[in-house]
Structure formats: C-alpha cells, structure tokens
Coordinates of C-alpha atoms in Angstrom, one line a residue:
X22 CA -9.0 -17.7 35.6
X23 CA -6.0 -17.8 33.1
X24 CA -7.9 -20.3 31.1
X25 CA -10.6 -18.2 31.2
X26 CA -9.1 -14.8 29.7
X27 CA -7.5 -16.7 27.3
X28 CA -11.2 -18.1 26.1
X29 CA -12.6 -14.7 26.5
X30 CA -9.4 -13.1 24.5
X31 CA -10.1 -15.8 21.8
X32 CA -13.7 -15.3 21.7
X33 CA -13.2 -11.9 21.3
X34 CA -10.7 -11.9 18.7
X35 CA -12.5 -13.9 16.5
X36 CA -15.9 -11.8 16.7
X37 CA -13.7 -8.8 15.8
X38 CA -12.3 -10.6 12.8
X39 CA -15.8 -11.0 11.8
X40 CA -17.3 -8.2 12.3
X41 CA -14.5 -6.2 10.5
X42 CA -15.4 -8.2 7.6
X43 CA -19.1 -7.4 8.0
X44 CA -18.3 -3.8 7.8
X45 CA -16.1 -4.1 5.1
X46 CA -18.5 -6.0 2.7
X47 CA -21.2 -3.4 3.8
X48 CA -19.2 -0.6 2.7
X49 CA -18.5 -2.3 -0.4
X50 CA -21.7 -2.6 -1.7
X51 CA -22.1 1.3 -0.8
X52 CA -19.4 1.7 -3.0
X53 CA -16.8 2.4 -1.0
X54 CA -13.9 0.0 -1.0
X55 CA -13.8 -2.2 1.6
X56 CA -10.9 -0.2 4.0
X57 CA -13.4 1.8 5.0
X58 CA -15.3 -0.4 6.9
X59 CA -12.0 -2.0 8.3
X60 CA -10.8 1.4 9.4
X61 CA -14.4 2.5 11.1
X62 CA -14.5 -0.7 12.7
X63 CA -12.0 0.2 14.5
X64 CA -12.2 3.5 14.9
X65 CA -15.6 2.4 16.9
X66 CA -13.5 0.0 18.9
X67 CA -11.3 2.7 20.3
X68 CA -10.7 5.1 22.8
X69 CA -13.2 7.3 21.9
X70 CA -15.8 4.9 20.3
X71 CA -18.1 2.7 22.0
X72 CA -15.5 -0.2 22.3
X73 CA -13.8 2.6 24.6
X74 CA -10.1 0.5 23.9
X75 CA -7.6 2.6 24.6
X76 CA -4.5 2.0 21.8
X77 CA -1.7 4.3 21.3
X78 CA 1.9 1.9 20.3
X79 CA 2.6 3.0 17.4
X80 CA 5.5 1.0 17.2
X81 CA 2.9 -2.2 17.7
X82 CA 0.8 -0.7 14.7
X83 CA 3.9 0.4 12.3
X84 CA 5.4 -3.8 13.0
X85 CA 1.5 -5.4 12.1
X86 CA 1.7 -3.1 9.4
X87 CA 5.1 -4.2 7.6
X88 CA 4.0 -7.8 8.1
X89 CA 1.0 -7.3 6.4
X90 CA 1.8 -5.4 3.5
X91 CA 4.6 -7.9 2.8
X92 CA 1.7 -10.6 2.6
X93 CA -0.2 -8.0 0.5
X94 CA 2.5 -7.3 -1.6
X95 CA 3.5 -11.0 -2.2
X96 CA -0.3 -11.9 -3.0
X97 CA -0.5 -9.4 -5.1
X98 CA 2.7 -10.4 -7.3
X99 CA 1.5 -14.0 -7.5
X100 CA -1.2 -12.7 -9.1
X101 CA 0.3 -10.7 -11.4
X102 CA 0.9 -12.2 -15.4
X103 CA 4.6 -12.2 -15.9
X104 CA 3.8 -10.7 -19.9
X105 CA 2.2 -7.7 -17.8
X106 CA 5.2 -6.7 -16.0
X107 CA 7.0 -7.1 -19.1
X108 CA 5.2 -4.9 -21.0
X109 CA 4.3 -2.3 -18.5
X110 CA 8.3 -2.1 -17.0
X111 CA 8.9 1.0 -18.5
X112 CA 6.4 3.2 -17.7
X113 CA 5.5 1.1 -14.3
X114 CA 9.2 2.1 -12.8
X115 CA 8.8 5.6 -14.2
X116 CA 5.5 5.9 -12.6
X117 CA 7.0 4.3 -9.0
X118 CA 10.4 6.8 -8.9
X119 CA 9.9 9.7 -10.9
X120 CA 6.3 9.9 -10.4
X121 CA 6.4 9.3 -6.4
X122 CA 9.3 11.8 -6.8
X123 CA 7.2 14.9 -8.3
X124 CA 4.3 14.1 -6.3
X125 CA 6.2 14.2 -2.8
X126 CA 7.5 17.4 -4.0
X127 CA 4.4 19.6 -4.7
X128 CA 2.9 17.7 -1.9
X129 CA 6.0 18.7 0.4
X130 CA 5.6 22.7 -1.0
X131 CA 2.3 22.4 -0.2
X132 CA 2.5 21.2 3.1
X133 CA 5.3 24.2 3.8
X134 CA 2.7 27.2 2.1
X135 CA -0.9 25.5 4.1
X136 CA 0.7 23.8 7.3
X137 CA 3.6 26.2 8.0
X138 CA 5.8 23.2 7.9
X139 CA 9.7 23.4 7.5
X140 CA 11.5 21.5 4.2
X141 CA 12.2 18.5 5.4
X142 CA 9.0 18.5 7.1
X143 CA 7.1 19.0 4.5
X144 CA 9.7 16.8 2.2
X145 CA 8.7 13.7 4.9
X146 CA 4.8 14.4 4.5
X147 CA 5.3 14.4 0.8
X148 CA 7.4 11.2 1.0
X149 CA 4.8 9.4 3.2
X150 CA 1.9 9.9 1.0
X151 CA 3.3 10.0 -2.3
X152 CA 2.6 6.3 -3.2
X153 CA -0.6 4.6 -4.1
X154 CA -1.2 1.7 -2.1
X155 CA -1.2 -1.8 -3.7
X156 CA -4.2 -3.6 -1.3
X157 CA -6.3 -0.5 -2.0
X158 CA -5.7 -0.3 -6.0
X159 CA -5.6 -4.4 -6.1
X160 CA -8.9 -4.4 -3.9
X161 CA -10.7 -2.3 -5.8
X162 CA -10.1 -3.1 -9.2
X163 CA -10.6 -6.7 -8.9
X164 CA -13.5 -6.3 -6.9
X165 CA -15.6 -3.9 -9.2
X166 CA -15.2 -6.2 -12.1
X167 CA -13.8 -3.2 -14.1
X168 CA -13.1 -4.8 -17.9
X169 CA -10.7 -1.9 -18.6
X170 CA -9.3 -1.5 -21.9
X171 CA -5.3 -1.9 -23.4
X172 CA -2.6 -1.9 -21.0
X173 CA -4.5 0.8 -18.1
X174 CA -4.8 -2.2 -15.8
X175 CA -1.9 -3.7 -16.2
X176 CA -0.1 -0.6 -15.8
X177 CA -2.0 0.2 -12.9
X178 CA -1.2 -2.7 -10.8
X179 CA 2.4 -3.0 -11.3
X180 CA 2.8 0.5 -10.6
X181 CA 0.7 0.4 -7.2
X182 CA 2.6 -3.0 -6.6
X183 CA 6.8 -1.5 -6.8
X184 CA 6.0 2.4 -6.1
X185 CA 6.4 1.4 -2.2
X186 CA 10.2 1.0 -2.1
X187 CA 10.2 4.5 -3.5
X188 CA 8.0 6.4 -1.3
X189 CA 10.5 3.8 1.7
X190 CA 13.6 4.9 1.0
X191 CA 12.6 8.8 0.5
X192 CA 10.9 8.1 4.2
X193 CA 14.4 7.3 5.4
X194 CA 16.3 9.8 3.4
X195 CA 13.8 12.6 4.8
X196 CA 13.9 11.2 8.8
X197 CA 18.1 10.7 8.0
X198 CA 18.0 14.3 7.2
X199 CA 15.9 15.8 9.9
X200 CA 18.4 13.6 12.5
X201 CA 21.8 15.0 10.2
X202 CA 20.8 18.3 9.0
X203 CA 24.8 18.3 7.8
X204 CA 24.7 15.7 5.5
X205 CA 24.4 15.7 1.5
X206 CA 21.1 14.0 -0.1
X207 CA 23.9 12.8 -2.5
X208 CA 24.9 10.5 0.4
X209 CA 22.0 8.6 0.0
X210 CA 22.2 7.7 -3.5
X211 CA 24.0 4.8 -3.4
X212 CA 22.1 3.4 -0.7
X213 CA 18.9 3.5 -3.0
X214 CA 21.1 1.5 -5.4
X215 CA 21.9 -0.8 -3.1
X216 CA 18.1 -1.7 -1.8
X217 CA 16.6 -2.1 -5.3
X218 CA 19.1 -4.4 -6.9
X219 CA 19.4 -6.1 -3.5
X220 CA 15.9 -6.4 -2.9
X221 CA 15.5 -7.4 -7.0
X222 CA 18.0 -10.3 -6.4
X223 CA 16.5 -11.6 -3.3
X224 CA 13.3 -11.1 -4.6
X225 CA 14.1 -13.2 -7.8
X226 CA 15.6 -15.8 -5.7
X227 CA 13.2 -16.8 -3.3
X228 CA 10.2 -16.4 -6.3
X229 CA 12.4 -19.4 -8.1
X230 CA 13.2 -21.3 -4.7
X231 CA 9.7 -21.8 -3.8
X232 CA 8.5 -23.6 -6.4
X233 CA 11.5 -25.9 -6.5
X234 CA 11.1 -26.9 -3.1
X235 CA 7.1 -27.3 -3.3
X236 CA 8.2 -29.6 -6.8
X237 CA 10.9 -31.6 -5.0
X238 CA 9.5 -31.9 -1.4
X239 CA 6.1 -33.6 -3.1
X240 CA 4.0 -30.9 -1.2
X241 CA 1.4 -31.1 -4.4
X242 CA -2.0 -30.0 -2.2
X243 CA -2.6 -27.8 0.7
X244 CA -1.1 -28.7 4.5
X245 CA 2.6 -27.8 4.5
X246 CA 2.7 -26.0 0.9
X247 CA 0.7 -23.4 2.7
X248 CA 3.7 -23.4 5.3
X249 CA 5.9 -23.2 3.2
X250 CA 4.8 -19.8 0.7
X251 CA 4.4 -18.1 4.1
X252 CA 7.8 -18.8 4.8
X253 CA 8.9 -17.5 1.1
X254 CA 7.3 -13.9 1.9
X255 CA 9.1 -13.8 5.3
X256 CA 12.4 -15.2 4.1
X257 CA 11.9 -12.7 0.8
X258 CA 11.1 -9.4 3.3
X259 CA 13.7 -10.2 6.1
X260 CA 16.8 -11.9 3.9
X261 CA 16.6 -8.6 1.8
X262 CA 16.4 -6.2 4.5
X263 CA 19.4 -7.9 6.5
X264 CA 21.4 -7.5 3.2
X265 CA 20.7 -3.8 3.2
X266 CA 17.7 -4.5 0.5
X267 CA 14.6 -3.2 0.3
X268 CA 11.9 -5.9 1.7
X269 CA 8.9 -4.8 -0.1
X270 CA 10.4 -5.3 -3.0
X271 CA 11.8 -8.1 -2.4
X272 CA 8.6 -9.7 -1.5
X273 CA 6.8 -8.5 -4.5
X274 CA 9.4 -9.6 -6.5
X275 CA 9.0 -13.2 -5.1
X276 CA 5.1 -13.4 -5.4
X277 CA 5.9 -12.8 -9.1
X278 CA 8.4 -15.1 -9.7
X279 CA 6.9 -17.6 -8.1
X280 CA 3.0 -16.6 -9.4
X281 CA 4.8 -17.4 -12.7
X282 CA 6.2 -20.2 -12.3
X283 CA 4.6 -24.5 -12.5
X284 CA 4.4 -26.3 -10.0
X285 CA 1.6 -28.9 -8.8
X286 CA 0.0 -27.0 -5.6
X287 CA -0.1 -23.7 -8.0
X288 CA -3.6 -23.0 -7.8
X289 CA -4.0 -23.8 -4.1
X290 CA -1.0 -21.5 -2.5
X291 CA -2.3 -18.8 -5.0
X292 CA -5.9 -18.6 -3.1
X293 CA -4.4 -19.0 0.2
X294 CA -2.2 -16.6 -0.6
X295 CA -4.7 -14.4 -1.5
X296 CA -6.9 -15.5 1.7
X297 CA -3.8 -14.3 3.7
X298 CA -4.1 -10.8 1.8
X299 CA -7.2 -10.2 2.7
X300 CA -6.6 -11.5 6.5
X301 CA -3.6 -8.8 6.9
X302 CA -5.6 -6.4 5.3
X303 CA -8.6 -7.1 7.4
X304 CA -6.1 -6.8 10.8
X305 CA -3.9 -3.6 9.3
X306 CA -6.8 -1.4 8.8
X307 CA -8.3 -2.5 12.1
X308 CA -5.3 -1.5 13.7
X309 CA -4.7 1.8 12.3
X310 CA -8.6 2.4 12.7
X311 CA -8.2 1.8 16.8
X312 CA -5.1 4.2 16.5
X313 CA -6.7 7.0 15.9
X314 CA -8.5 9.2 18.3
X315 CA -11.1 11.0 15.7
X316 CA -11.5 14.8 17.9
X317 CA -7.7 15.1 16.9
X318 CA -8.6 15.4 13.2
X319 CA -10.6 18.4 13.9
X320 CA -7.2 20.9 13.8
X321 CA -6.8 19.0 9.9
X322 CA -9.7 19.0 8.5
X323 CA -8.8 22.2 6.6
X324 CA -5.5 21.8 5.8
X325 CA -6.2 17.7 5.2
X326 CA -8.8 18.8 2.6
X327 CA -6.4 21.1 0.9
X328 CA -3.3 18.3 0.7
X329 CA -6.2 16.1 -0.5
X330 CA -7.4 18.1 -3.6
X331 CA -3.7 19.1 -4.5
X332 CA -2.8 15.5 -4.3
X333 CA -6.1 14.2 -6.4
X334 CA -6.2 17.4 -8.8
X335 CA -2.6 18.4 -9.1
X336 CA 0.1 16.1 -8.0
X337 CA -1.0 13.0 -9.2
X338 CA -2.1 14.0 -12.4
X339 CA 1.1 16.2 -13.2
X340 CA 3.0 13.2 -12.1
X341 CA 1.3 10.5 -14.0
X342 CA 1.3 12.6 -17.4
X343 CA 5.3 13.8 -17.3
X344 CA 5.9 9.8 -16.8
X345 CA 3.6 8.9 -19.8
X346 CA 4.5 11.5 -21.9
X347 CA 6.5 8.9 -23.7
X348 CA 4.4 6.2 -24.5
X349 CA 2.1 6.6 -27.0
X350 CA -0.3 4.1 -26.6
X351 CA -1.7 5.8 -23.4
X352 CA -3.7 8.7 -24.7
X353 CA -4.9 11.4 -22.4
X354 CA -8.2 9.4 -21.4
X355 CA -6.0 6.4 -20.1
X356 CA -3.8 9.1 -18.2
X357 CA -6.4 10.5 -16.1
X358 CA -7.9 7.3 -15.2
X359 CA -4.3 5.9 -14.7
X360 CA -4.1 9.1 -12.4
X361 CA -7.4 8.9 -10.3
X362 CA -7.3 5.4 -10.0
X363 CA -3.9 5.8 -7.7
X364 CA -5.9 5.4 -4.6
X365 CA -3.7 5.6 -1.1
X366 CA -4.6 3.5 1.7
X367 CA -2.3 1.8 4.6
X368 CA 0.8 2.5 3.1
X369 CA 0.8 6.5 3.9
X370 CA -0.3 5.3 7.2
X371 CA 1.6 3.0 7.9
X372 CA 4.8 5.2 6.8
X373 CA 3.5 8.4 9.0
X374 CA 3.8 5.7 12.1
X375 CA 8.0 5.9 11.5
X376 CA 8.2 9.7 12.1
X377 CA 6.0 9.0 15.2
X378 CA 8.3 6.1 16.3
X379 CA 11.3 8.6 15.7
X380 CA 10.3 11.1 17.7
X381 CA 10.5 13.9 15.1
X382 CA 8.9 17.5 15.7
X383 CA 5.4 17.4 14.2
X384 CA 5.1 14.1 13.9
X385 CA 1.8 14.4 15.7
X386 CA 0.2 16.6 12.8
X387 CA 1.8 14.6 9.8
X388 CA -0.1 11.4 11.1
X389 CA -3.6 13.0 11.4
X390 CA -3.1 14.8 8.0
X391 CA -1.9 11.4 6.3
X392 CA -5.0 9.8 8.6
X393 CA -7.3 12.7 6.7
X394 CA -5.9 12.3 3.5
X395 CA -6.3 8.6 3.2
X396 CA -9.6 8.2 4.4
X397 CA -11.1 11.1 1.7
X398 CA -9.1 9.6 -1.2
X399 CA -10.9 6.2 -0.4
X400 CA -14.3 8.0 0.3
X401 CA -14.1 10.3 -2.8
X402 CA -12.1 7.9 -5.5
X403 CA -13.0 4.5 -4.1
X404 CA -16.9 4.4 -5.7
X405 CA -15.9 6.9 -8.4
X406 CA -13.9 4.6 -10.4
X407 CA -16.7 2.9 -12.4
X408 CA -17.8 6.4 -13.3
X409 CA -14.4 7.7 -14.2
X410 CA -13.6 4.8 -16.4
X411 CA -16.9 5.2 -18.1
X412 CA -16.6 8.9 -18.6
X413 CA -13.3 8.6 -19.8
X414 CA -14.2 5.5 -21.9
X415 CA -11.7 3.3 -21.1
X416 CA -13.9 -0.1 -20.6
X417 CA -13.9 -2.3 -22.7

C-alpha cells in the first residue's frame, strides 16, 4: 500500500507540475503573464476549489518560497550583462533603497487613513509590498519580446533583481519594532550595513568560486556542473545569511559574477539555470495559489483596490521619478514606463507569510491585501506593457 501512495503521490505531482504550466502558457497568450495561471491553478486546487486540498502552513509556503526566489534570483543574475549593472548602478541602487523607501511610506500612510491600521502596521504592509518582483519583471519582459530603447531595460532588471534586500530588511525592522515598541529605528542601521556588504562579499565570492571549480574539476557539459551551480545558489543564500548577510543578495550577486564569467559548461548551466527558474516559479505561485482561501478576499476588495491604484498611480511613480531626477538620459517617457513596468508578484507574498509566521495583530488582513494587490498589478500591468511602451515610445 506504501508503494502505492508513493506512485499515486508521484503521479500526482507530476500532472500538477503540468498542468500549472498549461495554465500558465494559456494565460500568457491572453496577455497576462504567466503567474496568473500558476496562482489560479492553485487557487482551483484548494480548499475551496474543486481540488478541495485543504493548505494553511504558512511557514511550509514562506520556506518553498525563499528557496525559490534564491533560484530566481540567481538565474536571473546569470543572465544579466556585467556592462549593464555597471552602467545602471547608480540609479538601480537608488531605485532599490530610496525608492522602496518612499513607496513603503505612502503605501504605509495609506494603509493607516483606508485600513485603520496603526504605524507600524501600516509601516509592515508598506515594507512587504514595496518591491517589484524580479521573476515577474524578468518573465515578462523577456517573454513579450519588448526591443526597448537606451538603458530602460537594463535599468529595469537590475533594479527588480537587488530591490529585495531592501523591502527584507525593512520587513524585519517593521516586525523587530512591533515585538520592541522601545527600541530606536537607529538601532537597526548598522545591521542593514552589515547584510549588504556581507551579502555583497559572499555574493562576489561564490559568483568567482563557481566557475573555478567547474574550470578545474573538468565538468565541461551537463551531469555534475548542473550539481554543482545548484550548490553555488544554496552556498551563496545560506553562507551569507549565517554571516548576518543578506541571502538574496548574495545569490544574485553570485548568478552575476558567475553569468560573467568563462568557463567551458557556460552555456549549459545558464539554461538549466534558467530551467530551474522557471521550475521554482512554477511550484512558488502554486503554493501561494493553494494558500489562499478566495471568500476571505471579499472584506479587501475595497480597501485592496485602493492600496492598488495608490501604489500603480502614486507611489511608484513619485518614487521612480525623485530617484531619476538625476540622470538625464531618462526623460519623463522612460520614467513612467520604468515606473509601470515595476510589476509585484511572489515577493509581497512571500514577505506577508513572515508577519503570519510571527504571530503579529492583523497579520490576517495584511496577507489578503498583499494577496489582492498582487494579483490586480499582474492582471492590470502584466498585458499593458506592450501598450505602455508603445504609447510612451520607448521601443526601439
């Protein structure tokens, strides 16, 4: 009978994986990026779908979820032209601190004045959905074929790609606060110092130790090189966070480096790489989709719609042009694309499983807002960008 579950478990896993990439690829070519589907898919496969699966470990969920966005985040660094991050530094790292900064704050007043939320409340809601999300942005732009003009996409990826450590630590500063209502914010300053060069120096040194090995070790095609660039993401993610770093950092930081970098099975570990990307996206939004009992968004659909359009219409785009303001080469055009294309996706939700697995007061709401929020930013900006970019006139 063991032998038998375990067949049946398998059989069953598998014909989820494949249908969750079914109903991504048809909500692609509906224009809507591919999370959707992934998310629905499991939405239908919950409690209150026909799957009738009853899920509720959020702790389960927020663990898949960090070991798939460190994937994501790796994939998407080894993809990433050095010369891009170069150029784009500057306005990239404004755009992940300052610019997560002000949009967790007008997202965190909002939240006080439309959900009757407390500071740090709101300051946690705001911190948990003020990032874009790297698989959504990297999804989505390379799989509209967008031929976007200047520096717009390279800016736009590297942001979406190191904005995550930002929206992490303000997480932990907001949940450190609620739990020490005493303590200073100024406390926490040299901790943030502490994870980005820390997860910076791990970052670099596992994106230059991968390569090496793969060089030395003669794994020039496939089998044990594919081993081996898994390993680099966990070692990048886990050595960082063990030396008080910050993992997703860290990880992306690796993918670059070594993305960069010459070595014989290049070209191989990059697509599996990007095969494994696509696998932990595939299983994340599935996940969070079965989390989520759908009659419990009903209490946010109004409030949800009004964090939405303050995010889309106000936050974002307040941020993105105070962080712009001084580079020149992006002209007003650029900044509002820049500005709707900062999709959210897993990330927020991910994030808004911590405060659940902290036990904080209103936990509850914040995850069925973020839920809310996610979902319509995909729905609304996910088949819009085409026609943004060509209203704006950034393609080339």
């Amino acid at each position: 009978m063991a032998f038998f579950n375990t067949e049946m478990t398998l059989l069953i896993l598998g014909v989820i994986l494949l249908a969750t990439v079914l109903a991504g690829t048809l909500s692609s070519r509906f224009g809507f990026p591919a999370l959707v589907g992934f998310i629905g898919l499991g939405i239908l496969a919950g409690v209150e779908g026909p799957g009738g699966f009853y899920f509720e470990n959020f702790e389960l969920t927020q663990g898949i979820g960090i070991a798939c966005l460190l994937f994501i985040l790796f994939s998407g660094g080894m993809d990433t032209d050095w010369r891009d991050v170069r150029r784009m530094a500057a306005p990239a790292l404004l755009l992940a601190t300052i610019g997560v900064l002000v949009s967790a704050g007008i997202v965190a007043l909002s939240a006080i004045f439309i959900l009757g939320f407390g500071p740090l409340q709101g300051a946690l809601l705001g911190a948990v959905i003020a990032s874009t999300d790297a698989a959504a942005v990297f999804a989505v732009l390379r799989s509209s074929g967008l031929d976007l003009h200047g520096d717009v996409p390279a800016l736009i990826e590297t942001e979406s790609g190191s904005n995550d450590p930002m929206a992490i630590f303000l997480v932990g500063a907001a949940l450190f606060l609620i739990e020490s209502p005493t303590a200073s914010p100024l406390q926490l300053a040299p901790d943030f110092a502490i994870q980005m060069v820390m997860g910076a120096i791990v970052g670099v040194g596992v994106g230059f130790g991968m390569p090496e090995i793969l060089k030395r070790g003669g794994y020039q095609q496939g089998g044990l090189a594919f081993v081996i660039s898994i390993a680099a993401a966990l070692i990048a993610f886990g050595l960082a966070e063990v030396l008080a770093g910050n993992g997703f950092l860290a990880s992306y930081v690796a993918g670059i480096v070594a993305g960069n970098r010459t070595y014989a099975a290049k070209a191989t570990v990059s697509g599996f790489q990007d095969g494994m990307a696509w696998l932990s996206q595939v299983v994340m939004f599935f996940t969070l989709g079965l989390l989520v009992t759908p009659s419990n968004l009903g209490p946010v659909i109004v409030p949800g719609l009004s964090i939405t359009f303050i995010l889309m219409f106000v936050a974002r785009p307040l941020s993105v042009f105070i962080c712009l303001a001084p580079f020149r080469q992006f002209d007003w055009r650029s900044k509002l694309f820049v500005s709707w294309a900062g999709l959210r996706g897993a990330v927020p939700i991910v994030l808004a499983t911590f405060p659940m697995v902290a036990g904080v007061p209103g936990a509850f709401a914040i995850f069925n807002v973020v839920f809310f929020v996610v979902l319509l930013s995909s729905v609304i900006q996910g088949p819009t960008i085409k026609w943004a970019a060509d209203r704006l006139g950034v393609r080339s």
